Coordinates of N, CA and C in Angstrom, one line a residue:
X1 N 24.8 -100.4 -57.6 CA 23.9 -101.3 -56.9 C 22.5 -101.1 -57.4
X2 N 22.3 -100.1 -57.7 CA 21.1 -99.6 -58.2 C 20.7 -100.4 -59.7
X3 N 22.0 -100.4 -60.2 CA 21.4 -100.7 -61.7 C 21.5 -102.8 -61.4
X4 N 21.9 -103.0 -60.7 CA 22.0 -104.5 -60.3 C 20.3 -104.5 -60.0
X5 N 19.6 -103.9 -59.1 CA 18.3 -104.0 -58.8 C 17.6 -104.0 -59.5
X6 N 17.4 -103.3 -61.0 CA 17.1 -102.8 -62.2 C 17.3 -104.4 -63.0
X7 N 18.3 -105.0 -63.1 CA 18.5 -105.9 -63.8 C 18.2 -107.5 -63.2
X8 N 17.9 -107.8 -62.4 CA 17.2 -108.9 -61.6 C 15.9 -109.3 -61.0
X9 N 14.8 -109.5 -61.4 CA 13.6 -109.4 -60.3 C 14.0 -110.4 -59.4
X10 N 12.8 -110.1 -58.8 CA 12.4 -111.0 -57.4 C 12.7 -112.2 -57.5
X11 N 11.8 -112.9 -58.3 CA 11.8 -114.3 -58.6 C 12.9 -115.3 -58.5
X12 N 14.2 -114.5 -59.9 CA 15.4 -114.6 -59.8 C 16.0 -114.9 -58.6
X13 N 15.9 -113.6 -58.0 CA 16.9 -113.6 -56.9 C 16.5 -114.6 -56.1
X14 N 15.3 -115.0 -55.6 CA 14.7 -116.0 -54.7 C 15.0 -117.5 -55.5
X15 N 15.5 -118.1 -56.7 CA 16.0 -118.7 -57.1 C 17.4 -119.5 -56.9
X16 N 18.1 -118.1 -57.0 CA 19.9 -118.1 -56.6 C 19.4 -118.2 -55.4
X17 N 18.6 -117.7 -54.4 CA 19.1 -117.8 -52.8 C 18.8 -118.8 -52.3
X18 N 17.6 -119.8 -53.0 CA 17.1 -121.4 -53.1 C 18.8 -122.3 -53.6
X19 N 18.9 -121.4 -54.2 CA 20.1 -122.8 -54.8 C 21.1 -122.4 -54.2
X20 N 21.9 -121.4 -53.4 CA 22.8 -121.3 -52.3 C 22.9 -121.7 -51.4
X21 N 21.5 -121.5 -50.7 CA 21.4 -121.8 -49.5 C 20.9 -123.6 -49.2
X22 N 21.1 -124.1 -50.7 CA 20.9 -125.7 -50.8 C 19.5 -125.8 -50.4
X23 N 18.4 -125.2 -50.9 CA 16.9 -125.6 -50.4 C 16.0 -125.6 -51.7
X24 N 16.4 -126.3 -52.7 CA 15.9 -126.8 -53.7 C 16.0 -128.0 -53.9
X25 N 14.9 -128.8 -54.4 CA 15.1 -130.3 -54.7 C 15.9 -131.0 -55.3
X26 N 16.8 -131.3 -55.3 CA 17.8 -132.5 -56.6 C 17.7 -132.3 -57.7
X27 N 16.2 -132.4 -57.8 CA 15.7 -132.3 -59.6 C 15.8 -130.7 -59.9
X28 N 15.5 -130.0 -58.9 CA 15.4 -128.1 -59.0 C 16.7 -128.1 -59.1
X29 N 17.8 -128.7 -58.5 CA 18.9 -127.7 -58.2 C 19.6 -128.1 -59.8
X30 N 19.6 -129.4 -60.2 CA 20.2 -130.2 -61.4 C 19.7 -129.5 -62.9
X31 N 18.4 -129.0 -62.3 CA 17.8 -128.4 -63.6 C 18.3 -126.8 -63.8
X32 N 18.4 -126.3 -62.3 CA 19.5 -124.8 -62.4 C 20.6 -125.0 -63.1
X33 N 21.7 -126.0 -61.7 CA 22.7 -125.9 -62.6 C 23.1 -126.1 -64.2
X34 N 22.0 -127.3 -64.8 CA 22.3 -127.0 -66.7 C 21.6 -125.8 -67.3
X35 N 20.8 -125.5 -66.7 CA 20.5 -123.3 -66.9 C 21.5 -122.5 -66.9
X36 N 22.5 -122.8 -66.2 CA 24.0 -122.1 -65.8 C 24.6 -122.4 -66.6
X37 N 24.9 -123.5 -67.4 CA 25.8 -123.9 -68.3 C 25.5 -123.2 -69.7
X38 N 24.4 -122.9 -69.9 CA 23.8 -122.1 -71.4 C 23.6 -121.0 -70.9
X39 N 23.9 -120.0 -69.7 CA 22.8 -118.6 -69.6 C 24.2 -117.7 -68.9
X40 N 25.7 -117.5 -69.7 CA 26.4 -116.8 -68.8 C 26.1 -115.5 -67.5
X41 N 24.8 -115.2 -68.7 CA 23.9 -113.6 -67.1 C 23.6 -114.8 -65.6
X42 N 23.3 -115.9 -66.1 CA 22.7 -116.2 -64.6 C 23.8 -116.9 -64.0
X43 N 25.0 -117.2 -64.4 CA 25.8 -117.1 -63.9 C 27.1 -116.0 -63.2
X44 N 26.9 -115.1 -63.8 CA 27.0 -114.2 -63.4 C 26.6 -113.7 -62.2
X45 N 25.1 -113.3 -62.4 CA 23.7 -113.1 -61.2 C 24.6 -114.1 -60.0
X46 N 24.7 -115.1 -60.4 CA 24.6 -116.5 -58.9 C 26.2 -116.1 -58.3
X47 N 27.3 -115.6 -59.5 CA 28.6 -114.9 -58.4 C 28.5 -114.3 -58.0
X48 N 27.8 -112.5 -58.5 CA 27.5 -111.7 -57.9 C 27.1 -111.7 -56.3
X49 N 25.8 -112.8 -56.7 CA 24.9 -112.5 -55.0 C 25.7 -113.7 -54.3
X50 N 26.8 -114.5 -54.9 CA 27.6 -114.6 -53.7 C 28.9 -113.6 -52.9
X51 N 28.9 -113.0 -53.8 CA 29.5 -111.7 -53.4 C 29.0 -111.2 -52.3
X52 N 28.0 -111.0 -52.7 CA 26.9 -109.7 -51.7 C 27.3 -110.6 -50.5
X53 N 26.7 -112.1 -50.6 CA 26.5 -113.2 -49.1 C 27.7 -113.3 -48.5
X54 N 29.1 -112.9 -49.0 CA 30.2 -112.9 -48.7 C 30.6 -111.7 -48.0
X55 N 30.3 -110.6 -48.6 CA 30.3 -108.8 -48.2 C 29.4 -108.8 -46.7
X56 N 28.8 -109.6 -46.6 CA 27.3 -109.6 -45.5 C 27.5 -110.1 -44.3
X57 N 27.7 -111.4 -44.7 CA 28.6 -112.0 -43.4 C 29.9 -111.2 -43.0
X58 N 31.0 -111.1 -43.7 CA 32.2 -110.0 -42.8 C 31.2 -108.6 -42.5
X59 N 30.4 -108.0 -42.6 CA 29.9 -107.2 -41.7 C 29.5 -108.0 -40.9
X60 N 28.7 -108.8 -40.5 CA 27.9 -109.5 -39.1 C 29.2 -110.1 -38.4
X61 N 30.2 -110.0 -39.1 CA 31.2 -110.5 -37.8 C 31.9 -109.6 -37.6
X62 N 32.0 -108.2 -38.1 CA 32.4 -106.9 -37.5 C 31.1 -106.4 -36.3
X63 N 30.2 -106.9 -36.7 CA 29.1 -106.2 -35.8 C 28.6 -106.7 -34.6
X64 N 29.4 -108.8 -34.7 CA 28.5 -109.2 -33.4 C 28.8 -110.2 -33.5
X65 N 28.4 -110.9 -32.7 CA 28.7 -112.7 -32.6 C 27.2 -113.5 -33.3
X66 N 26.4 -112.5 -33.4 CA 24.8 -113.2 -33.6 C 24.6 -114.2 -34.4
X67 N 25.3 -114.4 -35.7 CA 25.2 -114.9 -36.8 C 25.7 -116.8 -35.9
X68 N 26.3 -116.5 -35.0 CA 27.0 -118.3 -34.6 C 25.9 -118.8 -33.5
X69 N 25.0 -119.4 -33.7 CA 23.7 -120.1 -32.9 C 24.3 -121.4 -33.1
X70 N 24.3 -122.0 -31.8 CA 24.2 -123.2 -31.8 C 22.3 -124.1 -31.9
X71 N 22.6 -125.2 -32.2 CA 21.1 -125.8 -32.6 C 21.1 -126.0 -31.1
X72 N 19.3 -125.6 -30.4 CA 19.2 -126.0 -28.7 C 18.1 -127.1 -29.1
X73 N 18.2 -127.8 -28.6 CA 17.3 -129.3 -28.5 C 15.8 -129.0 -28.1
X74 N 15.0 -129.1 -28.2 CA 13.4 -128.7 -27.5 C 12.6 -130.5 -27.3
X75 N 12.2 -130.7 -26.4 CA 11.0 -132.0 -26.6 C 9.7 -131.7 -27.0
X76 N 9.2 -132.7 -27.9 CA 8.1 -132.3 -29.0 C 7.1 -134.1 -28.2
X77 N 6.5 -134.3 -28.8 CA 5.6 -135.7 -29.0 C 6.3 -137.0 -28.8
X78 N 6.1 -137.3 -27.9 CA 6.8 -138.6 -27.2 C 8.2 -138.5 -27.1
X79 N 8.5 -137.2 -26.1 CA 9.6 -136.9 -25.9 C 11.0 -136.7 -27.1
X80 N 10.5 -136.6 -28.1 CA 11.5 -137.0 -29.2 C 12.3 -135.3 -28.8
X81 N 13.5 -135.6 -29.4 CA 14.4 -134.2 -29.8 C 14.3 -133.9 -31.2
X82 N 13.8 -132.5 -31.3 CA 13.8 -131.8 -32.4 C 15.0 -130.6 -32.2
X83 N 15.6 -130.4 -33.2 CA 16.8 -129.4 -33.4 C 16.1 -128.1 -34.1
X84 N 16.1 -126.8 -33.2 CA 16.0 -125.5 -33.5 C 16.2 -125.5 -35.1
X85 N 15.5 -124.0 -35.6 CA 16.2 -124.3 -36.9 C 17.1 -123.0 -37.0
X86 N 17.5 -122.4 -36.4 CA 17.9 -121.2 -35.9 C 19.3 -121.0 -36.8
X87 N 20.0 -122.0 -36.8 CA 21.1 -121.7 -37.6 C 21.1 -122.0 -39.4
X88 N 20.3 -122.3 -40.0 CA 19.3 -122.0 -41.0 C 19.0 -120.9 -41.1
X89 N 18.5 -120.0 -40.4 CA 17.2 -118.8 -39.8 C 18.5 -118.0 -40.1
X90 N 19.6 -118.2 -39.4 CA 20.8 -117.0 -39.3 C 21.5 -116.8 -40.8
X91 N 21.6 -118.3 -41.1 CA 22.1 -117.7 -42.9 C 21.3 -116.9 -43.7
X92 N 19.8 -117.1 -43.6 CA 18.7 -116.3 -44.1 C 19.1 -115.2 -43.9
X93 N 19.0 -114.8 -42.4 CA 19.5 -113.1 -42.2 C 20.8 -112.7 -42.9
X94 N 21.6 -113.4 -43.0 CA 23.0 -112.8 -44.0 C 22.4 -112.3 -44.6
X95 N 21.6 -113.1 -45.7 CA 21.2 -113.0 -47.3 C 20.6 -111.8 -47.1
X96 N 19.7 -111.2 -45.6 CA 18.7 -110.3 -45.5 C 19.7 -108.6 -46.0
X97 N 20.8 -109.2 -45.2 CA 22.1 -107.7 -45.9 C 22.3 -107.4 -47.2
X98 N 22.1 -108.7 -47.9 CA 22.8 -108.5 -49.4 C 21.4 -107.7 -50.0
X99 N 19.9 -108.9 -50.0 CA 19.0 -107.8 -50.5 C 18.6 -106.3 -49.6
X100 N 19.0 -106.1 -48.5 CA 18.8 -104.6 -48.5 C 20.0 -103.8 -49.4
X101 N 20.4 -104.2 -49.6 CA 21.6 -103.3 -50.6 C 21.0 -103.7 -52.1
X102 N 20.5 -104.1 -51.9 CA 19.5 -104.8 -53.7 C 18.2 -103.8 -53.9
X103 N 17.7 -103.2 -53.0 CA 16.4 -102.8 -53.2 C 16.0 -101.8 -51.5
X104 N 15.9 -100.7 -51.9 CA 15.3 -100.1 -50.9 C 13.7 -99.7 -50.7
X105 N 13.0 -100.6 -51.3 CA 11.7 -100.0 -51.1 C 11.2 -101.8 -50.3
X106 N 10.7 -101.4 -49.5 CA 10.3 -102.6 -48.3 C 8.7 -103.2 -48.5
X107 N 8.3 -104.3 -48.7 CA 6.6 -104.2 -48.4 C 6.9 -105.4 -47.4
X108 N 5.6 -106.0 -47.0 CA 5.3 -106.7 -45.9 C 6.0 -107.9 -46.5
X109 N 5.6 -108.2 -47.6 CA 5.9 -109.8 -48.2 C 7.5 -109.7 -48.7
X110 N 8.0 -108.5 -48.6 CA 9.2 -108.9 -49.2 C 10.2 -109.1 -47.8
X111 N 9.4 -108.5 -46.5 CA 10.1 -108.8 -45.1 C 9.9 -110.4 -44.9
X112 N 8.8 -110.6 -45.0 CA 8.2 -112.1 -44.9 C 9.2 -113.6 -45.7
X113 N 9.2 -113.0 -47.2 CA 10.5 -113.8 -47.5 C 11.9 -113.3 -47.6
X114 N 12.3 -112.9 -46.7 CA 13.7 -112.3 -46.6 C 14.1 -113.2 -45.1
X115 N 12.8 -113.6 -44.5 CA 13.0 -114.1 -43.0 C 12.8 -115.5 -42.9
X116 N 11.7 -115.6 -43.6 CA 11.2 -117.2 -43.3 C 12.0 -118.1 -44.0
X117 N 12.3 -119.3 -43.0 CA 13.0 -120.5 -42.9 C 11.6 -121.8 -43.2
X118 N 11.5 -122.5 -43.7 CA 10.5 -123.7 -43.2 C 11.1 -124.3 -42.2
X119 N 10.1 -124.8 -41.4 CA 10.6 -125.8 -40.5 C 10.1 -127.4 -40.9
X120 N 11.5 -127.9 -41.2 CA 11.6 -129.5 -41.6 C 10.8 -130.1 -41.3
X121 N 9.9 -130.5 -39.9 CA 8.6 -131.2 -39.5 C 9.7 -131.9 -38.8
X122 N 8.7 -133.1 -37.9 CA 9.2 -134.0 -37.0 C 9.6 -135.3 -37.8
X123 N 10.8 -136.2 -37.2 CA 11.0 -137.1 -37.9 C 9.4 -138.8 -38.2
X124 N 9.7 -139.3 -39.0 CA 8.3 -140.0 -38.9 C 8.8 -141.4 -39.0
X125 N 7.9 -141.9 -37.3 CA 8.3 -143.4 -37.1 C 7.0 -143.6 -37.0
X126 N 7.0 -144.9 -37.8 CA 5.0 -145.1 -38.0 C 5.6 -146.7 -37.4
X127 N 4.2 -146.8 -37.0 CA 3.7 -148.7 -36.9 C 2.6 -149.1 -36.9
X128 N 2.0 -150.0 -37.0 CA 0.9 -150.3 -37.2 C 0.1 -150.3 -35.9
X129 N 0.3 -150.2 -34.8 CA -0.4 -149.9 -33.2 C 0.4 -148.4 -32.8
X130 N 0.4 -147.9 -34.4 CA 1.0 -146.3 -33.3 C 0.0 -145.2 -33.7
X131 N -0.6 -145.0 -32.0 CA -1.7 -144.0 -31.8 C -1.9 -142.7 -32.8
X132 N -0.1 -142.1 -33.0 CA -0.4 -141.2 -33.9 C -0.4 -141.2 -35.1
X133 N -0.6 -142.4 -36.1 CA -0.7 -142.7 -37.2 C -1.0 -141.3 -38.6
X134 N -2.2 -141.4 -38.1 CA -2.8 -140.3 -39.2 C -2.0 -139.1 -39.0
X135 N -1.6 -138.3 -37.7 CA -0.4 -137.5 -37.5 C 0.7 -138.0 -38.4
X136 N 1.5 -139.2 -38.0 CA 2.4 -139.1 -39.2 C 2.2 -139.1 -40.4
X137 N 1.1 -139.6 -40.6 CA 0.9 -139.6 -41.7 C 0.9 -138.9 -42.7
X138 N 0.3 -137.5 -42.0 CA -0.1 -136.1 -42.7 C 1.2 -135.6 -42.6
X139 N 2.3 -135.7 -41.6 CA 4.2 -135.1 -41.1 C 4.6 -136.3 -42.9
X140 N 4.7 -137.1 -43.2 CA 5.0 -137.4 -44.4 C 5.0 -136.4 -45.5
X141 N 3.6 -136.1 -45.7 CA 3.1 -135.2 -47.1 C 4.0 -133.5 -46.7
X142 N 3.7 -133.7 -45.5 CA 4.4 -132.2 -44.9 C 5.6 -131.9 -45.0
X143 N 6.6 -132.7 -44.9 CA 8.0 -133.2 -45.6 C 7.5 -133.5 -47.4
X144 N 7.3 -133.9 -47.6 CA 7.1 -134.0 -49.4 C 6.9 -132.8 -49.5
X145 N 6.3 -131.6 -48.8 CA 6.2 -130.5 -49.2 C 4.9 -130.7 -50.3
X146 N 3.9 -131.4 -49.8 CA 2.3 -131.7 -50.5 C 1.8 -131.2 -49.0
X147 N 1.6 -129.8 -48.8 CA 0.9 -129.4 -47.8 C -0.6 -129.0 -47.7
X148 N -1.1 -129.3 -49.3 CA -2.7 -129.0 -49.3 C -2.7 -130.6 -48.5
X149 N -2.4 -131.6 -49.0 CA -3.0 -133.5 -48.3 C -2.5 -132.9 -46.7
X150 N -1.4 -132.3 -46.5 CA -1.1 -132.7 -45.1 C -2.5 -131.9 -44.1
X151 N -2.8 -131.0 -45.0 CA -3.9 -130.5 -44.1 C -5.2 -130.7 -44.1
X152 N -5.6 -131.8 -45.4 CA -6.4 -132.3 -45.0 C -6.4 -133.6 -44.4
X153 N -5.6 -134.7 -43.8 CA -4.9 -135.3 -43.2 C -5.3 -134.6 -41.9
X154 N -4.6 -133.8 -41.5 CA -4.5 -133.0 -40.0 C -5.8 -132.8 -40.2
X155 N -6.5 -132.4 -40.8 CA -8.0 -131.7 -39.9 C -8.9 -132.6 -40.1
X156 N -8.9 -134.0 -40.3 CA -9.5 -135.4 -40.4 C -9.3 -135.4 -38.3
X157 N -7.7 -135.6 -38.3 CA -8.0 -135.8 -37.0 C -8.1 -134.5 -36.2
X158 N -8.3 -133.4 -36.6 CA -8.7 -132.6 -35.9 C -10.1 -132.8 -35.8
X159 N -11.6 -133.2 -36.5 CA -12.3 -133.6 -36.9 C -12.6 -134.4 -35.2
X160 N -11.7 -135.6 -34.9 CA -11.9 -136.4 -33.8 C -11.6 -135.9 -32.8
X161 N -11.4 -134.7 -32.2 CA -10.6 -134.1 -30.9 C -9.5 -134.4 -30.8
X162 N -8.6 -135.1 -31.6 CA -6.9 -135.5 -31.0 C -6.8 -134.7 -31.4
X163 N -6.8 -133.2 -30.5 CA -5.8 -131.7 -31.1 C -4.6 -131.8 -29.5
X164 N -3.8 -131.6 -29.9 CA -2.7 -130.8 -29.1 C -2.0 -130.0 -29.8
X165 N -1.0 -129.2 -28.7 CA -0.2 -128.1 -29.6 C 0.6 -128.4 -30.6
X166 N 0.9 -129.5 -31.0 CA 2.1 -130.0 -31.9 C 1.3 -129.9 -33.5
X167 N -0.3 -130.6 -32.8 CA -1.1 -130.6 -34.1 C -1.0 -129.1 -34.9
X168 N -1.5 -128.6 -33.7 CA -1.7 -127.0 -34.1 C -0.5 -126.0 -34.7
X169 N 0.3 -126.2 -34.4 CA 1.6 -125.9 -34.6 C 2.1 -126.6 -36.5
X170 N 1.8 -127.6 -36.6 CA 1.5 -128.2 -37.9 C 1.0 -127.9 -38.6
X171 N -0.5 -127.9 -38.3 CA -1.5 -127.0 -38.9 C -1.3 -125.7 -39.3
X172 N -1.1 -124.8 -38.4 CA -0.5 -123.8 -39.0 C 1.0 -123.5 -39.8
X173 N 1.5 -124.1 -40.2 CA 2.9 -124.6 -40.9 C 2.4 -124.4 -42.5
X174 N 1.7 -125.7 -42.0 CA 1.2 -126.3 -43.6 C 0.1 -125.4 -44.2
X175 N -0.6 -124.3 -43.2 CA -1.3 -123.7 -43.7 C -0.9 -122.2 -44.3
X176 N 0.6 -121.9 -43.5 CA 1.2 -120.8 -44.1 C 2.5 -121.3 -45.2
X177 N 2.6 -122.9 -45.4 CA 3.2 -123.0 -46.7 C 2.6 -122.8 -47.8
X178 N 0.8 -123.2 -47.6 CA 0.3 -122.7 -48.4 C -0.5 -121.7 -48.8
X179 N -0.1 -120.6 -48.3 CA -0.1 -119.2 -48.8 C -1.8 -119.2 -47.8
X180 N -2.0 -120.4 -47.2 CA -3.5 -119.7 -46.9 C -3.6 -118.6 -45.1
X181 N -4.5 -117.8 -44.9 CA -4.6 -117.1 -43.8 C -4.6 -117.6 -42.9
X182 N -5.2 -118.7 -42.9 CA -5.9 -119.7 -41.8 C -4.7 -119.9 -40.8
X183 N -3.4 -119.6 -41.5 CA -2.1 -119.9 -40.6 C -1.9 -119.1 -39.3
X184 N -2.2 -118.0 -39.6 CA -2.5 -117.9 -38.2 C -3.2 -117.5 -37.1
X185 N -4.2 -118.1 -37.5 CA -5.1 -118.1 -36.3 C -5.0 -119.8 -35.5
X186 N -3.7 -120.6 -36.5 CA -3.6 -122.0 -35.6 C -2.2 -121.2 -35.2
X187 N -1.7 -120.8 -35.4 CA -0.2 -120.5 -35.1 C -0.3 -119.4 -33.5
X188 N -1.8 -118.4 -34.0 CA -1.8 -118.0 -32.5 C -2.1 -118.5 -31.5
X189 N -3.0 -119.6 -31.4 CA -3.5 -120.5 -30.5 C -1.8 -121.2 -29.5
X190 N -0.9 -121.6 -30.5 CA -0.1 -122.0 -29.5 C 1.0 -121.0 -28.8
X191 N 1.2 -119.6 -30.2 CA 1.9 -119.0 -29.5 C 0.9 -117.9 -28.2
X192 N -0.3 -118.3 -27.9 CA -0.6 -118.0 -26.8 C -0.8 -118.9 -25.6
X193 N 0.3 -120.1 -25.8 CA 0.2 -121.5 -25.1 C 1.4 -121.5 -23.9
X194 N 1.5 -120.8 -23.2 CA 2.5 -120.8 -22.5 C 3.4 -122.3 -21.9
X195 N 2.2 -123.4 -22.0 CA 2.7 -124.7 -21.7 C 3.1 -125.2 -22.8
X196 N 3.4 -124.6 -24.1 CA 3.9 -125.4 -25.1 C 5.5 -125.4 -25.4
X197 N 5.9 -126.8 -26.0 CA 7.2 -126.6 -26.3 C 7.6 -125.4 -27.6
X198 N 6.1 -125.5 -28.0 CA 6.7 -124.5 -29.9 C 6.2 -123.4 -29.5
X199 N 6.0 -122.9 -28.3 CA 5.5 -121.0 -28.0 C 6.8 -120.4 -29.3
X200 N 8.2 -120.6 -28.7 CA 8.7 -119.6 -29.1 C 8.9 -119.8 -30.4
X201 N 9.0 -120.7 -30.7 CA 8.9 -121.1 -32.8 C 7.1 -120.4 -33.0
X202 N 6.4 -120.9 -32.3 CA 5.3 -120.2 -33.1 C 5.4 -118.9 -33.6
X203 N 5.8 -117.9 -32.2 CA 5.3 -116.5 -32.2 C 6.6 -116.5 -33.3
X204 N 7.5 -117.2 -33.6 CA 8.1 -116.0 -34.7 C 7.9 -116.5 -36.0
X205 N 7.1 -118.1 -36.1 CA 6.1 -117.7 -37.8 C 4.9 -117.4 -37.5
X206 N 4.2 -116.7 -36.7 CA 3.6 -116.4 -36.2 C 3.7 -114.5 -36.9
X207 N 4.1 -114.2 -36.3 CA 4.9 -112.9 -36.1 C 5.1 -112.7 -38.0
X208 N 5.6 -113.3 -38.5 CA 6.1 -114.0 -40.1 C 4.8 -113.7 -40.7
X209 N 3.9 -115.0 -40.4 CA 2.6 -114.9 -40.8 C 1.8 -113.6 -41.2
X210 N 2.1 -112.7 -39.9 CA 1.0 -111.5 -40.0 C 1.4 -110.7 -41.2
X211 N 2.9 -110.7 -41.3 CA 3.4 -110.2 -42.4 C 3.3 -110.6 -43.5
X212 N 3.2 -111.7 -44.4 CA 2.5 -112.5 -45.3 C 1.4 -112.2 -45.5
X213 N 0.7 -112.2 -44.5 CA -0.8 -111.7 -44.9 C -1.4 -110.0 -44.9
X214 N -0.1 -109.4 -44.3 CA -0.4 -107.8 -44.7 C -0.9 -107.9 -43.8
X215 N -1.3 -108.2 -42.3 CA -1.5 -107.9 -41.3 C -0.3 -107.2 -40.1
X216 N 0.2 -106.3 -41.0 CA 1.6 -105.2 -40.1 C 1.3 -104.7 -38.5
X217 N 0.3 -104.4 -38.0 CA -0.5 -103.8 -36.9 C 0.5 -105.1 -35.3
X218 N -0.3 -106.1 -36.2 CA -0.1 -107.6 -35.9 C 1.0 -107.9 -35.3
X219 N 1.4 -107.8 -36.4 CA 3.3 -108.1 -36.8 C 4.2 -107.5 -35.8
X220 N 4.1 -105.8 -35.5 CA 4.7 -105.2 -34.4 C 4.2 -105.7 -33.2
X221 N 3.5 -106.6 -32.9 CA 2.9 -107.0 -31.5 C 3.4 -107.7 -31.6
X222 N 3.8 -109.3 -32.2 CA 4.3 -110.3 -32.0 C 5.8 -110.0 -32.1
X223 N 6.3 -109.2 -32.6 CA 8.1 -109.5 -33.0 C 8.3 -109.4 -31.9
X224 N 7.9 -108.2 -30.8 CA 8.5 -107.9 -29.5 C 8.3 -109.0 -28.2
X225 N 7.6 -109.9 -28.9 CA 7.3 -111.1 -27.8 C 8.5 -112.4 -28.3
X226 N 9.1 -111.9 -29.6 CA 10.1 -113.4 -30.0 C 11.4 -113.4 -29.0
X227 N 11.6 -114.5 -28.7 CA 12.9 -114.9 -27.2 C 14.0 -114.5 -28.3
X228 N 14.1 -114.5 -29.6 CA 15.9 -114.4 -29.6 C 15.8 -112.9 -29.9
X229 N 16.1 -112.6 -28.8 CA 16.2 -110.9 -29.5 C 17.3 -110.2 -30.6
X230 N 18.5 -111.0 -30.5 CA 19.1 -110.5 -32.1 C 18.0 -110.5 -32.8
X231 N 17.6 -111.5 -33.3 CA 16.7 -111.9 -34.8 C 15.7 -110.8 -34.6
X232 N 15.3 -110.8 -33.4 CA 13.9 -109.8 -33.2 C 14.0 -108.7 -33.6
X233 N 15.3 -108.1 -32.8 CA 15.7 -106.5 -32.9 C 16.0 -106.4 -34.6
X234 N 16.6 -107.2 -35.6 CA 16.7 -106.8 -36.7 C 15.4 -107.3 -37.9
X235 N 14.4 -108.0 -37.3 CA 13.2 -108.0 -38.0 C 12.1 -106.6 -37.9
X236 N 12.7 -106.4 -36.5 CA 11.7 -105.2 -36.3 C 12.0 -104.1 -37.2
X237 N 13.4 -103.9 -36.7 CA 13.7 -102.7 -37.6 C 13.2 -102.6 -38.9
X238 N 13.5 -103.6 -39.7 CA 12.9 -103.5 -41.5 C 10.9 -103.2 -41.3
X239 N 10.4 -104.4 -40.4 CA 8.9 -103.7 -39.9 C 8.6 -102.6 -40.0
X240 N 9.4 -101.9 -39.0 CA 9.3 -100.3 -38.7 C 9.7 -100.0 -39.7
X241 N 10.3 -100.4 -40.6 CA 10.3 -99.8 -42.4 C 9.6 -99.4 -43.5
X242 N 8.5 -100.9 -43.0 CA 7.3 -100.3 -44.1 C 6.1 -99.7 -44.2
X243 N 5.9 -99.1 -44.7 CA 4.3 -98.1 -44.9 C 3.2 -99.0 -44.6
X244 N 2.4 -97.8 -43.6 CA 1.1 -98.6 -43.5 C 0.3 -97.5 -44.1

């Protein structure tokens, strides 16, 4: 296992686990697989770490039921139903088994992407007399995954006072897809929102966040406040892993 660690960086692996876990674009995934057809190592590499994903999961079903979440419904902005992303979030955690057997030296950002899921955004029904326009507008770019426009978009109408927690909740999304800090200090605002539908999704990119940004201190304060405590109890642990 050692010499497998030795022979794959990061990048790689976060590649194969994009193209497994089906979260690469059409054009990304189409341009992998003809990479596979010329590069026997990286095909190789892509059976391997299904191995591992395979080895990972039969431990989580020797160890527990945790890995089987059903999707729970939440109401978001004009009562719509949004679906948890939780069972997304649980295949991540498989994968989280295979790379701890990949690498034993832990930092903040490698807990950070071992855990984080995006969250899809809300679905987008526009009209021409609909109040939240410029909101969908910017939920568009935010789905394209163009999160520098979605936030400037969003803070146009943050600009006019239409803030609520859903804004904020977005805001901070699109501000920790883009690598910037600013994510959570909108992400804490709602996970200290007790009337909000996204408390509990905040506090755990929330929670995510602090570790992204090397704010570890942080990080042990929020994980113990996340409601699913499987996911919590096994984020903590790797936390409690790394050097401060």
């Amino acid at each position: 296992m050692e010499n497998y660690k030795n022979q794959i960086d990061q990048e790689l692996f976060e590649r194969i686990e994009a193209y497994l876990l089906q979260r690469m674009s059409a054009e990304d995934r189409a341009g992998f697989e003809e990479e596979m057809k010329h590069d026997e190592k990286l095909r190789n590499e892509v059976r391997l770490q299904q191995r591992l994903i395979a080895a990972a999961e039969t431990l989580s079903h020797e160890d527990g039921s945790w890995i089987k979440k059903s999707l729970a419904p939440v109401k978001s902005m004009g009562n719509k139903k949004v679906m948890l992303w939780y069972a997304a979030a649980a295949i991540v955690l498989v994968l989280a088994g295979a790379w701890f057997y990949r690498t034993r030296s832990l930092s903040a950002e490698s807990v950070y992407a071992r855990y984080f899921v995006p969250d899809s955004g809300l679905p987008v029904v526009m009209s021409g007399n609909d109040n939240n326009y410029d909101f969908y507008d910017g939920m568009i770019s935010y789905k394209e995954e163009d999160y520098h426009r979605a936030i400037e978009i969003w803070a146009e109408v943050y600009k006019k006072n239409d803030v609520n927690d859903t804004l904020q909740y977005y805001m901070g999304l699109a501000f920790l897809n883009d690598r910037n800090p600013e994510a959570v200090s909108y992400l804490q605002r709602v996970a200290q929102n007790q009337e909000s539908v996204w408390q509990d999704r905040a506090i755990w990119y929330l929670t995510l966040a602090c570790l992204k940004f090397d704010r570890i201190s942080e990080a042990k304060k929020w994980v113990d406040k996340i409601t699913d405590k499987q996911q919590a109890e096994l984020l903590k642990k790797d936390i409690e892993k790394l050097p401060y």
